[in-house]
Coordinates of C-alpha atoms in Angstrom, one line a residue:
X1 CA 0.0 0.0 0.0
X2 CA 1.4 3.6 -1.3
X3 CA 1.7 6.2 1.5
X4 CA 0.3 9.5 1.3
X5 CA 3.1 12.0 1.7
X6 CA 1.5 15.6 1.4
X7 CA 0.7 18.2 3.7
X8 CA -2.7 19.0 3.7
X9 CA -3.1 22.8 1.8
X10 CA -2.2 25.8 3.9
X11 CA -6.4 27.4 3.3
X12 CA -7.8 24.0 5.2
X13 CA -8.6 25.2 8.6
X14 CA -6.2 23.3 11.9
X15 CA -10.2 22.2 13.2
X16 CA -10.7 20.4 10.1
X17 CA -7.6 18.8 9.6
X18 CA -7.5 17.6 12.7
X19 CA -10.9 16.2 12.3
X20 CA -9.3 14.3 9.4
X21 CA -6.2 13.1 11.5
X22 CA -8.6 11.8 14.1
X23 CA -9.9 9.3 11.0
X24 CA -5.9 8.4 10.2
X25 CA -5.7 10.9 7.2
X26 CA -2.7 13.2 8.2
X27 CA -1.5 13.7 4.6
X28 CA -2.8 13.4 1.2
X29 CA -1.6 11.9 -2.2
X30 CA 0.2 13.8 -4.9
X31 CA -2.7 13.6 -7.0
X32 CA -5.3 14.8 -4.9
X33 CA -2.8 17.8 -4.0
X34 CA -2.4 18.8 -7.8
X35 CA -6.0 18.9 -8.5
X36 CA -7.2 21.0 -5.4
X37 CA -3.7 23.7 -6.3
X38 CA -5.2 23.6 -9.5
X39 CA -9.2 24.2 -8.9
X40 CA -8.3 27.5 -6.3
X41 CA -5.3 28.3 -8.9
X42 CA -7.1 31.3 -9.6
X43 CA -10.1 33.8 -8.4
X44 CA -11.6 33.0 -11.8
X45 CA -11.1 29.2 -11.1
X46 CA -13.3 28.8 -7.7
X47 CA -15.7 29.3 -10.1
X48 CA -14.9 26.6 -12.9
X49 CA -16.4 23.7 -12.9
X50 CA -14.5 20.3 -12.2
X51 CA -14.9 16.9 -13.2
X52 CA -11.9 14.3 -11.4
X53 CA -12.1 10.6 -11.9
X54 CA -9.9 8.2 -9.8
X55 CA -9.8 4.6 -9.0
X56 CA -11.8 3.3 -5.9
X57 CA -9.9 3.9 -2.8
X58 CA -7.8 6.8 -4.4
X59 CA -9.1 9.4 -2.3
X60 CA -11.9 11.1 -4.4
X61 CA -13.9 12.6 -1.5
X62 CA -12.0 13.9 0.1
X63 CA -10.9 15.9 -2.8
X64 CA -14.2 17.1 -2.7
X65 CA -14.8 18.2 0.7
X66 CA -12.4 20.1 1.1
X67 CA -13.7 22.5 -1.7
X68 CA -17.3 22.5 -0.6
X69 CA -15.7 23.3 3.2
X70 CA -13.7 26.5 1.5
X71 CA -17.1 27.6 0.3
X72 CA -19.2 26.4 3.2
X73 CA -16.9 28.3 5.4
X74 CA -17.9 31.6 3.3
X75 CA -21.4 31.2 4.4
X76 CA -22.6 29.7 0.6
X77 CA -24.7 26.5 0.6
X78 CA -23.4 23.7 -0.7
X79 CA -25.4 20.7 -1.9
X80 CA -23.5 16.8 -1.4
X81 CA -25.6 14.7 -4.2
X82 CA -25.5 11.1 -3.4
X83 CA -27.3 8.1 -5.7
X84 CA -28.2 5.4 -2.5
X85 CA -29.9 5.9 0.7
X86 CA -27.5 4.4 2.7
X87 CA -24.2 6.3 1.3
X88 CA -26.2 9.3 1.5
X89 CA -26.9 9.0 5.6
X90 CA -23.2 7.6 6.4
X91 CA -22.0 11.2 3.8
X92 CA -24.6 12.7 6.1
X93 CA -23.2 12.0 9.3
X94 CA -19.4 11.9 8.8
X95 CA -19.7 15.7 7.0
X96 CA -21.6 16.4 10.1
X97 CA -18.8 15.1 12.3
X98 CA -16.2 17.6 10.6
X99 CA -18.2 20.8 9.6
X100 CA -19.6 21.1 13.3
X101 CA -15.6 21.8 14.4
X102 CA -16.1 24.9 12.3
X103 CA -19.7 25.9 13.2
X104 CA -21.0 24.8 9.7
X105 CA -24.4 23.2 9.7
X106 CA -25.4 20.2 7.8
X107 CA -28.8 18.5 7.9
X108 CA -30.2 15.4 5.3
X109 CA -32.8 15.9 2.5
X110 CA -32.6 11.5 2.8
X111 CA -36.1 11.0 4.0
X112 CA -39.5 12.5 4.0
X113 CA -38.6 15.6 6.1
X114 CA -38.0 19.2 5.3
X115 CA -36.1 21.7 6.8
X116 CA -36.0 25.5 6.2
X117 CA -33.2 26.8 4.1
X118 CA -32.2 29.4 6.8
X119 CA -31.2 26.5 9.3
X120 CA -28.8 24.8 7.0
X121 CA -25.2 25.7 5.2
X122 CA -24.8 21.9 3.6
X123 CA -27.1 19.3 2.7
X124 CA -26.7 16.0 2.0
X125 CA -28.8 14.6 -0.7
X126 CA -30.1 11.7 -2.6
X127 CA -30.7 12.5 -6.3
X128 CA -34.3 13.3 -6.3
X129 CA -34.6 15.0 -3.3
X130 CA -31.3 17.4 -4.8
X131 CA -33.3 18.0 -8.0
X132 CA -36.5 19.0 -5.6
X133 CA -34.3 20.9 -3.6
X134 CA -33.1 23.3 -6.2
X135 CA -36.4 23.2 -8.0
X136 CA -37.7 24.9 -4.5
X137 CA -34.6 27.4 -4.6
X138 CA -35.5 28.5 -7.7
X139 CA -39.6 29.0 -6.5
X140 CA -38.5 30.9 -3.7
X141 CA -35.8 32.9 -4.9
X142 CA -32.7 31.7 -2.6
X143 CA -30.9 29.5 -5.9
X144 CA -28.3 32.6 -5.6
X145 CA -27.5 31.2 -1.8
X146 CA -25.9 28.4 -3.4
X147 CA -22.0 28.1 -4.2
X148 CA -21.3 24.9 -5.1
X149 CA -22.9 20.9 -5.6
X150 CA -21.4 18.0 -5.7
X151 CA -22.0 15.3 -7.3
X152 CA -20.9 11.6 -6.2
X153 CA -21.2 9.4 -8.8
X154 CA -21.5 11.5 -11.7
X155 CA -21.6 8.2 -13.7
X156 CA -25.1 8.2 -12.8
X157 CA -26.0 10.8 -14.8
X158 CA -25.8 8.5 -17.9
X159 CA -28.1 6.2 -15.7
X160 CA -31.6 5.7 -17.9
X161 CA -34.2 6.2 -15.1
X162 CA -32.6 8.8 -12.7
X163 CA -30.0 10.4 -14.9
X164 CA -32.4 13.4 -15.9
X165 CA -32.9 14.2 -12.7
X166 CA -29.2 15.1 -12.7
X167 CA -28.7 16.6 -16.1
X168 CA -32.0 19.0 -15.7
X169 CA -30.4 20.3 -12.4
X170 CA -27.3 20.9 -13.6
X171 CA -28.7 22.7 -16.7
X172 CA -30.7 24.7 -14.2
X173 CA -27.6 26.1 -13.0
X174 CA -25.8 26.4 -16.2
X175 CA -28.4 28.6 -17.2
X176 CA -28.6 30.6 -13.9
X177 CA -24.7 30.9 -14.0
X178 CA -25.0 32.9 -17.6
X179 CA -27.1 35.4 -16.2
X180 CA -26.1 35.9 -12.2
X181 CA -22.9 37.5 -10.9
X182 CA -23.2 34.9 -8.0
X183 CA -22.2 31.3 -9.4
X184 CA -22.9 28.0 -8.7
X185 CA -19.7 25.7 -8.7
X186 CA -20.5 22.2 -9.9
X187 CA -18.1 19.3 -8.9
X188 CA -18.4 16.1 -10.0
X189 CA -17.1 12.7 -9.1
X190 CA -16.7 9.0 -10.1
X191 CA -14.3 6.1 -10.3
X192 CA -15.6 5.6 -13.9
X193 CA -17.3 8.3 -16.1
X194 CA -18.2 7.6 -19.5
X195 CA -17.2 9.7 -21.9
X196 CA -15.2 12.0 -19.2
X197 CA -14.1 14.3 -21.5
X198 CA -17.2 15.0 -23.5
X199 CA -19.4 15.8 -20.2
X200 CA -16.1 18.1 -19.6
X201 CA -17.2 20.0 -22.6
X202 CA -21.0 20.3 -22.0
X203 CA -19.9 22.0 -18.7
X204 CA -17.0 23.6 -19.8
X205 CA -15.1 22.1 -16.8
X206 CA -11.6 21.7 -15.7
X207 CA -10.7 17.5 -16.8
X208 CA -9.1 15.6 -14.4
X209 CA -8.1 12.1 -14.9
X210 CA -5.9 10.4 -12.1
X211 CA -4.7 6.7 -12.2
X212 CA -3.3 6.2 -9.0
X213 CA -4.5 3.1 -6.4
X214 CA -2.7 3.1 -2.9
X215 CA -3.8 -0.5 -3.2
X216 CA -3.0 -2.8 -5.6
X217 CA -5.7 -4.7 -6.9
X218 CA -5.0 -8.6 -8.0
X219 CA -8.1 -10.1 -10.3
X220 CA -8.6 -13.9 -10.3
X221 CA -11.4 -16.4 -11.5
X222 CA -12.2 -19.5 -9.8
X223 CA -13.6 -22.1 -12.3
X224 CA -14.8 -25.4 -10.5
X225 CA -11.8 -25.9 -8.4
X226 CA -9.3 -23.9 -10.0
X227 CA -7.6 -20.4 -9.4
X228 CA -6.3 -18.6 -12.3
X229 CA -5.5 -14.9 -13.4
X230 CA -8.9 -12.9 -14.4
X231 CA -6.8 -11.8 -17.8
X232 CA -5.1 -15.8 -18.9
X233 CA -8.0 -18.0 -17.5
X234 CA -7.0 -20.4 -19.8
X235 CA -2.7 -20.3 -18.4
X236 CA -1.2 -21.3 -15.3
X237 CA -3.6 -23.1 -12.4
X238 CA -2.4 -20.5 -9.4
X239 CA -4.1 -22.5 -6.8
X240 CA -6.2 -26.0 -6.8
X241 CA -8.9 -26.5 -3.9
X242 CA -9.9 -29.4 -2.8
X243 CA -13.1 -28.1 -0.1
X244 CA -15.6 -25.4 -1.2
X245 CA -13.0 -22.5 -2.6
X246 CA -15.4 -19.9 -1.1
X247 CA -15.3 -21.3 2.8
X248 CA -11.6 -21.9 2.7
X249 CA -10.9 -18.4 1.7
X250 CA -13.6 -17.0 4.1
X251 CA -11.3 -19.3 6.8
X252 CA -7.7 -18.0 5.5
X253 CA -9.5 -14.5 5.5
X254 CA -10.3 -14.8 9.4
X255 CA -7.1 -16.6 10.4
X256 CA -5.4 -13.7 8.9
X257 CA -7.3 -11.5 10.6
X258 CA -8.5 -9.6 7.0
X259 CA -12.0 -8.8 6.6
X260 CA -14.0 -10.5 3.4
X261 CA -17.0 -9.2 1.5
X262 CA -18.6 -12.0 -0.2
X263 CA -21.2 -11.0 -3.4
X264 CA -23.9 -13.2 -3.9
X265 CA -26.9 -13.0 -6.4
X266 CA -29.4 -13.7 -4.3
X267 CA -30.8 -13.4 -0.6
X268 CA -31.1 -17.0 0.2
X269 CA -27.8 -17.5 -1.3
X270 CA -26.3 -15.0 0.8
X271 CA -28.1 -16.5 4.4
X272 CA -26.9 -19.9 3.0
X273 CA -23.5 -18.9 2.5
X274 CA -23.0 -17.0 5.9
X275 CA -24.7 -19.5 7.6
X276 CA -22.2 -22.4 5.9
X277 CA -19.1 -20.2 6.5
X278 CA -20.0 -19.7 10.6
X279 CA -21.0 -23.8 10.9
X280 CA -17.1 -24.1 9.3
X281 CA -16.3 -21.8 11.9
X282 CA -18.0 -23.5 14.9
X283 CA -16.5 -27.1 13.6
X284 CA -12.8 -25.7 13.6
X285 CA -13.1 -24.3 17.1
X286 CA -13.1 -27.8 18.2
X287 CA -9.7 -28.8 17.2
X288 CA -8.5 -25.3 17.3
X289 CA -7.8 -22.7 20.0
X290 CA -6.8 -19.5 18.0
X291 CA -10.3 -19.3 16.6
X292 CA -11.7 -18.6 19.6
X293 CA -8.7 -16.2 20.4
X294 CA -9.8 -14.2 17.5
X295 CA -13.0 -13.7 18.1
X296 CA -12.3 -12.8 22.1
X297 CA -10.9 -9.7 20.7
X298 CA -14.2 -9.0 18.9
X299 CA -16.4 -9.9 21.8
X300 CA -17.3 -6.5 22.9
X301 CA -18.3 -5.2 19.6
X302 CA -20.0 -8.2 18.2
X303 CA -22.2 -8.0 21.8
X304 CA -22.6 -4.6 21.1
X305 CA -23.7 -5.3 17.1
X306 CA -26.4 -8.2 18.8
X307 CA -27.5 -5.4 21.0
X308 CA -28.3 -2.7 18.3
X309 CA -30.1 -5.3 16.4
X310 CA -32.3 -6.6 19.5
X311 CA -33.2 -3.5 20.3
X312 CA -34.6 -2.8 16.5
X313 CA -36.6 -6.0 17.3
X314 CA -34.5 -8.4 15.0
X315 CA -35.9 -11.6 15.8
X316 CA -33.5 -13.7 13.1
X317 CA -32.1 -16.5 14.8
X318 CA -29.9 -16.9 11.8
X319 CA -28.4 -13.5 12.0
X320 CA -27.5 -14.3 15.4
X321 CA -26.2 -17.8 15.1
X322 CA -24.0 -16.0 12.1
X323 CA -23.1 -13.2 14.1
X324 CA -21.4 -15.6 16.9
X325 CA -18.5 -16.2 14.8
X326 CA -18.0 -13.0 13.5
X327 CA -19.8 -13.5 10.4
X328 CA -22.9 -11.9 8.6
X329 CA -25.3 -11.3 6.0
X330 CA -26.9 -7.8 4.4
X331 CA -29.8 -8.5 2.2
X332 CA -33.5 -6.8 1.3
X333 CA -35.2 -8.6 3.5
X334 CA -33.5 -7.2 6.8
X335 CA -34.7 -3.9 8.0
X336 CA -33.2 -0.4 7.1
X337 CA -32.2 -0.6 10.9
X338 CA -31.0 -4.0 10.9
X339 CA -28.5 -3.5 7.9
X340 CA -27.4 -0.1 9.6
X341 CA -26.1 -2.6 12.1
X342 CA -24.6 -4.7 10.3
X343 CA -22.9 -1.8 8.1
X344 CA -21.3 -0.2 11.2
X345 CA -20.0 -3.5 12.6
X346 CA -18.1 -4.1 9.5
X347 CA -17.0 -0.7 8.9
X348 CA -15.8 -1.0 12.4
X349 CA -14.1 -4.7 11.8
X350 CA -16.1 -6.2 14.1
X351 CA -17.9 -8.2 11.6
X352 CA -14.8 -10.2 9.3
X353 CA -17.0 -12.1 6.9
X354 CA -20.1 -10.2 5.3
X355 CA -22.2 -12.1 2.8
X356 CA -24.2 -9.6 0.8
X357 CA -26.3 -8.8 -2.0
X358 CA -26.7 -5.7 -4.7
X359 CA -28.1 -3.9 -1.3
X360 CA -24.7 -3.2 0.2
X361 CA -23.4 -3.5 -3.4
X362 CA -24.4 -0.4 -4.2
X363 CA -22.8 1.8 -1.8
X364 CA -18.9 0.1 -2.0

């Protein structure tokens, strides 16, 4: 893994980057310097739009909140626009977390409520409730109050059922930049955008195009019982297994103390598969110790994971049986408050194997 060597810019205020140290981010990449030197390059350039895409991982949002804080911090609004739900609510409360250390306020437009324009400086959105949003700043003439939105995923804008929501609103301000002295920054966002440099154009926005993965990422195909590379899956046999190739690596996962997220199409496959991998679990505690070891060192937070979900009423004995050994499952059928759970206990490594379908897919 590539260490980040930078010092954060000299504009981003002590309160903020020590919220950010607090997290384990005490410098940033090269990349992610050169594109926020060159989006403040310039009076006239605050204003530019910006487009970056970067590999997963590479540090994209950050990128990001740092310019919505420099405008936030000005007294502007700023609008975080977020595809899912649940990416929205966890954007939600960690921009909270930061922007309080400077007195900014940030509330949700997630759900059903609605909150007056007066009591807020950012908002974090979902799509449609971003497009209502600025649809209401235009009706009651505070769209000027805005100074920048951002847009996660900007992909999404070539997405055939939501997309327009996204390109109306951004025409919206296009069209309300040519005739206003105050502008509306938009910044946008994705590890893949299709035709990058041609939605550069329709904006007129600075292109940014970054490469870089701290992590390396190695690709490899299972096929019955062999392992081979993703790109030669007709070469070299890597690895030959002779038990279920998913449990074993689930087991050398948790031996190693490395957390696993497991993909699977469908949510019986997914119970199935958690509930497999924490029988495989219970069986090898029986010959041996350092399973158990492991999982002593999770106790607290797995008891407190079993708490939050009894308490939202989770009567799954399954979830519970799984959630003994460390292991879970994130499907449809849990509750919005159930999967919450869940999320936070891997996000804190509590939880080492999670079993999931598209639900939790959405928001890696």
């Amino acid at each position: 893994m590539e260490e980040a060597t930078c010092r954060f810019p000299e504009w981003v205020s002590a309160k903020i980057t020590d919220y950010y140290g607090e997290q384990g981010i005490n410098h940033l990449f090269e990349w992610q310097i050169n594109v926020l030197n060159e989006a403040i390059a310039s009076e006239n350039s605050e204003n530019q739009h910006l487009i970056f895409s970067a590999p997963t991982s590479a540090g994209k949002s950050i990128v990001a909140e740092l310019l919505a804080w420099k405008v936030a911090s000005t007294g502007k609004k700023v609008l975080f626009v977020l595809p899912y739900i649940s990416v929205a609510r966890e954007k939600l409360h960690q921009i909270q977390r930061c922007w309080r250390r400077d007195d900014i306020s940030v509330c949700g437009f997630i759900g059903p409520q609605s909150t007056n324009p007066n009591e807020w400086t950012g908002a974090v959105c979902t799509i449609e409730k971003a497009a209502s949003l600025t649809n209401r700043a235009l009706s009651e003439d505070w769209f000027q109050d805005i100074g920048m939105v951002v847009i996660d995923e900007m992909h999404m804008i070539f997405d055939s059922s939501r997309g327009a929501h996204i390109e109306h609103m951004l025409s919206k301000i296009l069209l309300f930049n040519e005739t206003s002295s105050e502008k509306i920054r938009i910044v946008g966002m994705s590890a893949t955008i299709p035709e990058l440099q041609r939605l550069g154009k329709w904006l007129d926005a600075r292109v940014f195009e970054a490469n870089f993965r701290p992590i390396s990422l190695k690709n490899h195909v299972i096929i019955g019982s062999e392992m081979r590379k993703l790109k030669d899956i007709t070469g070299e046999v890597l690895r030959e297994f002779t038990e279920d190739p998913l449990i074993t690596l689930a087991e050398e996962s948790f031996r190693q103390n490395s957390q696993t997220l497991i993909m699977m199409s469908s949510k019986l496959d997914a119970e199935k598969t958690a509930l497999s991998i924490a029988m495989r679990f219970h069986e090898l505690k029986k010959t041996d110790g350092s399973m158990l070891e492991q999982l002593k060192k999770r106790a607290d937070g797995l008891m407190f994971i079993r708490n939050g979900l009894e308490r939202h009423g989770c009567k799954d004995r399954n979830v519970m049986a799984a959630l003994a050994w460390g292991v879970a499952y994130h499907h449809a059928g849990l509750t919005m408050e159930e999967r919450e759970c869940i999320e936070m206990g891997f996000r804190e490594k509590n939880i080492i194997i999670l079993v999931a379908t598209s639900t939790l897919a959405s928001g890696l």
